[in-house]
PDB file of C-alpha atoms in Angstrom:
ATOM      1  CA  ASP W1335     102.293 311.791 283.431  1.00 63.00           C
ATOM      2  CA  ILE W1336      99.028 314.010 283.220  1.00 70.00           C
ATOM      3  CA  GLY W1337      97.375 311.516 282.256  1.00 76.00           C
ATOM      4  CA  ILE W1338      98.004 309.397 285.721  1.00 84.00           C
ATOM      5  CA  ILE W1339      97.618 312.204 287.823  1.00 79.00           C
ATOM      6  CA  TYR W1340      94.131 312.984 285.882  1.00 81.00           C
ATOM      7  CA  SER W1341      92.740 309.535 286.707  1.00 84.00           C
ATOM      8  CA  ILE W1342      93.714 309.413 289.995  1.00 86.00           C
ATOM      9  CA  ILE W1343      91.954 312.752 290.642  1.00 85.00           C
ATOM     10  CA  ILE W1344      89.276 311.451 288.932  1.00 87.00           C
ATOM     11  CA  CYS W1345      88.583 308.077 291.108  1.00 90.00           C
ATOM     12  CA  CYS W1346      89.542 309.946 294.064  1.00 90.00           C
ATOM     13  CA  ALA W1347      86.414 312.097 293.470  1.00 91.00           C
ATOM     14  CA  MET W1348      84.642 309.741 291.922  1.00 94.00           C
ATOM     15  CA  LEU W1349      84.957 307.579 295.074  1.00 95.00           C
ATOM     16  CA  SER W1350      84.593 310.712 297.339  1.00 95.00           C
ATOM     17  CA  PHE W1351      81.320 311.050 295.634  1.00 96.00           C
ATOM     18  CA  SER W1352      79.985 307.738 295.916  1.00 96.00           C
ATOM     19  CA  ALA W1353      80.800 307.695 299.744  1.00 96.00           C
ATOM     20  CA  LEU W1354      78.730 310.932 300.154  1.00 97.00           C
ATOM     21  CA  VAL W1355      75.746 309.817 298.446  1.00 97.00           C
ATOM     22  CA  SER W1356      75.914 307.024 300.272  1.00 96.00           C
ATOM     23  CA  VAL W1357      76.227 308.475 303.754  1.00 95.00           C
ATOM     24  CA  ALA W1358      73.498 310.935 302.913  1.00 97.00           C
ATOM     25  CA  HIS W1359      70.986 308.061 302.145  1.00 96.00           C
ATOM     26  CA  LEU W1360      71.975 306.350 305.071  1.00 94.00           C
ATOM     27  CA  HIS W1361      71.181 309.391 306.848  1.00 93.00           C
ATOM     28  CA  PHE W1362      67.785 309.969 305.498  1.00 94.00           C
ATOM     29  CA  TYR W1363      67.326 305.961 306.183  1.00 95.00           C
ATOM     30  CA  TRP W1364      67.377 306.865 309.909  1.00 90.00           C
ATOM     31  CA  ALA W1365      66.218 310.125 309.377  1.00 91.00           C
ATOM     32  CA  PHE W1366      62.577 308.433 308.501  1.00 92.00           C
ATOM     33  CA  GLY W1367      62.862 305.477 311.095  1.00 87.00           C
ATOM     34  CA  GLY W1368      65.598 303.052 310.008  1.00 86.00           C
ATOM     35  CA  HIS W1369      67.418 301.246 312.639  1.00 83.00           C
ATOM     36  CA  TRP W1370      70.113 299.706 310.640  1.00 91.00           C
ATOM     37  CA  GLY W1371      74.101 300.414 311.960  1.00 80.00           C
ATOM     38  CA  ILE W1372      72.412 303.012 313.777  1.00 80.00           C
ATOM     39  CA  ASP W1373      74.165 301.010 316.665  1.00 77.00           C
ATOM     40  CA  TYR W1374      77.773 301.943 315.423  1.00 80.00           C
ATOM     41  CA  ALA W1375      76.513 305.683 314.407  1.00 79.00           C
ATOM     42  CA  LEU W1376      75.889 306.913 317.393  1.00 77.00           C
ATOM     43  CA  PRO W1377      78.739 307.762 320.345  1.00 74.00           C
ATOM     44  CA  LYS W1378      78.109 305.958 323.318  1.00 70.00           C
ATOM     45  CA  SER W1379      79.250 306.139 326.748  1.00 67.00           C
ATOM     46  CA  ASP W1380      79.274 302.632 329.035  1.00 64.00           C
ATOM     47  CA  THR W1381      75.301 303.671 330.364  1.00 67.00           C
ATOM     48  CA  GLN W1382      73.981 305.800 327.549  1.00 66.00           C
ATOM     49  CA  THR W1383      74.092 307.027 323.779  1.00 61.00           C
ATOM     50  CA  LEU W1384      75.676 310.620 324.148  1.00 62.00           C
ATOM     51  CA  ALA W1385      74.328 312.091 320.997  1.00 68.00           C
ATOM     52  CA  LYS W1386      70.460 311.144 319.793  1.00 75.00           C
ATOM     53  CA  PRO W1387      69.900 313.753 316.949  1.00 74.00           C
ATOM     54  CA  GLY W1388      66.892 314.133 316.110  1.00 82.00           C
ATOM     55  CA  ARG W1389      64.996 314.130 312.418  1.00 86.00           C
ATOM     56  CA  ALA W1390      65.666 317.559 311.307  1.00 93.00           C
ATOM     57  CA  ILE W1391      69.208 317.152 312.108  1.00 90.00           C
ATOM     58  CA  THR W1392      69.603 313.570 310.560  1.00 90.00           C
ATOM     59  CA  VAL W1393      67.898 315.209 307.515  1.00 95.00           C
ATOM     60  CA  ALA W1394      70.077 318.507 307.710  1.00 95.00           C
ATOM     61  CA  VAL W1395      73.253 315.974 307.639  1.00 93.00           C
ATOM     62  CA  ALA W1396      71.815 314.199 304.609  1.00 95.00           C
ATOM     63  CA  LEU W1397      71.423 317.598 302.741  1.00 97.00           C
ATOM     64  CA  PHE W1398      74.979 318.911 303.660  1.00 95.00           C
ATOM     65  CA  LEU W1399      76.596 315.758 302.402  1.00 96.00           C
ATOM     66  CA  PHE W1400      74.349 315.592 298.868  1.00 96.00           C
ATOM     67  CA  PHE W1401      75.826 319.222 298.912  1.00 94.00           C
ATOM     68  CA  CYS W1402      79.412 318.132 299.505  1.00 95.00           C
ATOM     69  CA  ALA W1403      78.626 315.475 296.749  1.00 95.00           C
ATOM     70  CA  GLY W1404      77.664 318.141 294.289  1.00 92.00           C
ATOM     71  CA  MET W1405      80.796 320.082 294.995  1.00 90.00           C
ATOM     72  CA  ILE W1406      82.798 317.422 293.422  1.00 91.00           C
ATOM     73  CA  LEU W1407      80.791 317.030 290.548  1.00 89.00           C
ATOM     74  CA  VAL W1408      80.969 321.089 290.065  1.00 87.00           C
ATOM     75  CA  ARG W1409      84.597 320.634 290.409  1.00 85.00           C
ATOM     76  CA  LEU W1410      84.729 317.895 288.009  1.00 82.00           C
ATOM     77  CA  GLY W1411      83.192 320.231 285.350  1.00 77.00           C
ATOM     78  CA  LEU W1412      79.130 319.236 285.043  1.00 78.00           C
ATOM     79  CA  PHE W1413      78.094 322.553 286.413  1.00 75.00           C
ATOM     80  CA  GLY W1414      79.978 325.894 285.735  1.00 71.00           C
ATOM     81  CA  PHE W1415      80.676 327.780 288.637  1.00 71.00           C
ATOM     82  CA  SER W1416      82.951 330.792 289.598  1.00 68.00           C
ATOM     83  CA  ARG W1417      86.202 329.104 290.236  1.00 67.00           C
ATOM     84  CA  SER W1418      87.374 331.755 293.319  1.00 70.00           C
ATOM     85  CA  ILE W1419      83.544 330.785 294.851  1.00 76.00           C
ATOM     86  CA  THR W1420      83.894 327.009 294.498  1.00 80.00           C
ATOM     87  CA  ALA W1421      88.047 327.183 296.172  1.00 82.00           C
ATOM     88  CA  TRP W1422      86.592 328.710 298.923  1.00 85.00           C
ATOM     89  CA  ILE W1423      84.032 326.426 299.713  1.00 88.00           C
ATOM     90  CA  ASP W1424      86.141 323.246 298.746  1.00 88.00           C
ATOM     91  CA  ALA W1425      89.075 324.980 301.141  1.00 89.00           C
ATOM     92  CA  ALA W1426      85.797 325.083 303.849  1.00 91.00           C
ATOM     93  CA  LEU W1427      84.707 321.731 303.355  1.00 93.00           C
ATOM     94  CA  ALA W1428      88.378 320.040 303.748  1.00 93.00           C
ATOM     95  CA  VAL W1429      89.164 322.102 306.744  1.00 92.00           C
ATOM     96  CA  LEU W1430      85.638 320.649 308.273  1.00 92.00           C
ATOM     97  CA  PHE W1431      86.770 317.123 306.857  1.00 92.00           C
ATOM     98  CA  PHE W1432      89.487 317.483 308.976  1.00 91.00           C
ATOM     99  CA  LEU W1433      88.398 318.433 311.923  1.00 89.00           C
ATOM    100  CA  ARG W1434      85.793 315.837 311.768  1.00 86.00           C
ATOM    101  CA  ALA W1435      88.729 313.098 311.135  1.00 85.00           C
ATOM    102  CA  LEU W1436      90.333 314.745 314.372  1.00 83.00           C
ATOM    103  CA  GLY W1437      87.861 315.038 316.507  1.00 75.00           C
ATOM    104  CA  GLY W1438      88.794 317.935 318.428  1.00 51.00           C
ATOM    105  CA  PHE W1439      86.872 319.052 321.059  1.00 49.00           C
ATOM    106  CA  ILE W1440      83.737 315.727 321.210  1.00 62.00           C
ATOM    107  CA  PRO W1441      84.766 312.613 321.163  1.00 59.00           C
ATOM    108  CA  ILE W1442      84.825 311.167 318.144  1.00 55.00           C
ATOM    109  CA  GLY W1443      87.709 311.023 315.451  1.00 55.00           C
ATOM    110  CA  PHE W1444      91.538 309.834 315.639  1.00 57.00           C
ATOM    111  CA  LEU W1445      91.680 311.606 319.027  1.00 59.00           C
ATOM    112  CA  ILE W1446      88.429 309.602 320.509  1.00 59.00           C
ATOM    113  CA  LYS W1447      88.365 309.439 323.904  1.00 61.00           C
ATOM    114  CA  LEU W1448      85.833 306.672 324.408  1.00 62.00           C
ATOM    115  CA  LYS W1449      87.114 302.985 324.003  1.00 68.00           C
ATOM    116  CA  GLY W1450      85.521 299.990 323.721  1.00 72.00           C
ATOM    117  CA  SER W1451      82.299 301.256 321.849  1.00 74.00           C
ATOM    118  CA  LYS W1452      80.862 299.850 318.454  1.00 79.00           C
ATOM    119  CA  PHE W1453      80.866 303.684 317.446  1.00 78.00           C
ATOM    120  CA  ALA W1454      84.709 304.312 318.641  1.00 78.00           C
ATOM    121  CA  PHE W1455      85.613 300.839 316.688  1.00 81.00           C
ATOM    122  CA  MET W1456      83.938 302.119 313.182  1.00 83.00           C
ATOM    123  CA  ASP W1457      85.204 305.816 314.278  1.00 80.00           C
ATOM    124  CA  LEU W1458      88.688 304.925 314.517  1.00 82.00           C
ATOM    125  CA  ARG W1459      88.675 302.657 311.232  1.00 85.00           C
ATOM    126  CA  VAL W1460      86.210 303.886 308.913  1.00 89.00           C
ATOM    127  CA  TYR W1461      84.691 307.095 309.516  1.00 87.00           C
ATOM    128  CA  SER W1462      87.846 309.074 310.920  1.00 87.00           C
ATOM    129  CA  PRO W1463      90.165 308.224 307.515  1.00 91.00           C
ATOM    130  CA  LEU W1464      86.575 308.348 305.304  1.00 93.00           C
ATOM    131  CA  CYS W1465      86.755 312.313 306.832  1.00 93.00           C
ATOM    132  CA  PHE W1466      90.739 312.687 306.208  1.00 93.00           C
ATOM    133  CA  PHE W1467      90.334 311.392 302.551  1.00 95.00           C
ATOM    134  CA  LEU W1468      87.739 313.511 302.071  1.00 96.00           C
ATOM    135  CA  ALA W1469      89.454 316.319 303.107  1.00 95.00           C
ATOM    136  CA  ALA W1470      92.229 315.878 300.870  1.00 94.00           C
ATOM    137  CA  THR W1471      89.755 315.327 297.975  1.00 93.00           C
ATOM    138  CA  PHE W1472      88.638 318.334 298.596  1.00 91.00           C
ATOM    139  CA  LEU W1473      91.602 319.831 298.851  1.00 91.00           C
ATOM    140  CA  VAL W1474      93.010 317.873 295.602  1.00 89.00           C
ATOM    141  CA  LEU W1475      90.082 319.254 293.362  1.00 86.00           C
ATOM    142  CA  MET W1476      90.700 322.457 294.575  1.00 84.00           C
ATOM    143  CA  PHE W1477      94.499 322.540 293.775  1.00 80.00           C
ATOM    144  CA  ARG W1478      93.809 321.107 290.435  1.00 73.00           C
ATOM    145  CA  SER W1479      92.035 323.796 289.126  1.00 63.00           C
ATOM    146  CA  TYR W1480      94.748 326.261 289.772  1.00 60.00           C
ATOM    147  CA  MET W1481      97.616 323.932 288.465  1.00 58.00           C
ATOM    148  CA  PHE W1482      95.682 323.405 285.346  1.00 53.00           C
ATOM    149  CA  ILE W1483      95.430 319.689 284.942  1.00 51.00           C
ATOM    150  CA  PRO W1484      92.092 319.898 282.724  1.00 53.00           C
ATOM    151  CA  ILE W1485      89.426 317.293 283.493  1.00 53.00           C
ATOM    152  CA  LYS W1486      88.260 315.865 280.193  1.00 50.00           C
TER     153      LYS W1486
END
């Protein structure tokens, strides 16, 4: 039934939007001096923090996350943009979030090499599954427009 598919797409999109906006706000909080949750956000080895992004990088990540949230609103029809342009952006975001979920050549994601840290614990159980979910959401939203499932 098209109504069930429509409901699932909307739920996934709204969950993704909420997650992206929440994480973007958290990055702004960290960029401007906040410390809550930072131990769970930065990868650490036994003796040192492996990444210490500065304010500019953290703000850039927050802005990127807001952009991603905005792309969800575009796909839901709140803003009018070319379907072909947004499809390419959706595809790129899906690939990016999928690669982040896997981790690739850096010590993060499902293939994490560092074990035992707070970051590794959260990355395996929260951050990587969230990135995988975001990648799937962007793919579904991209293909939805070509399957002619209307977003009302």
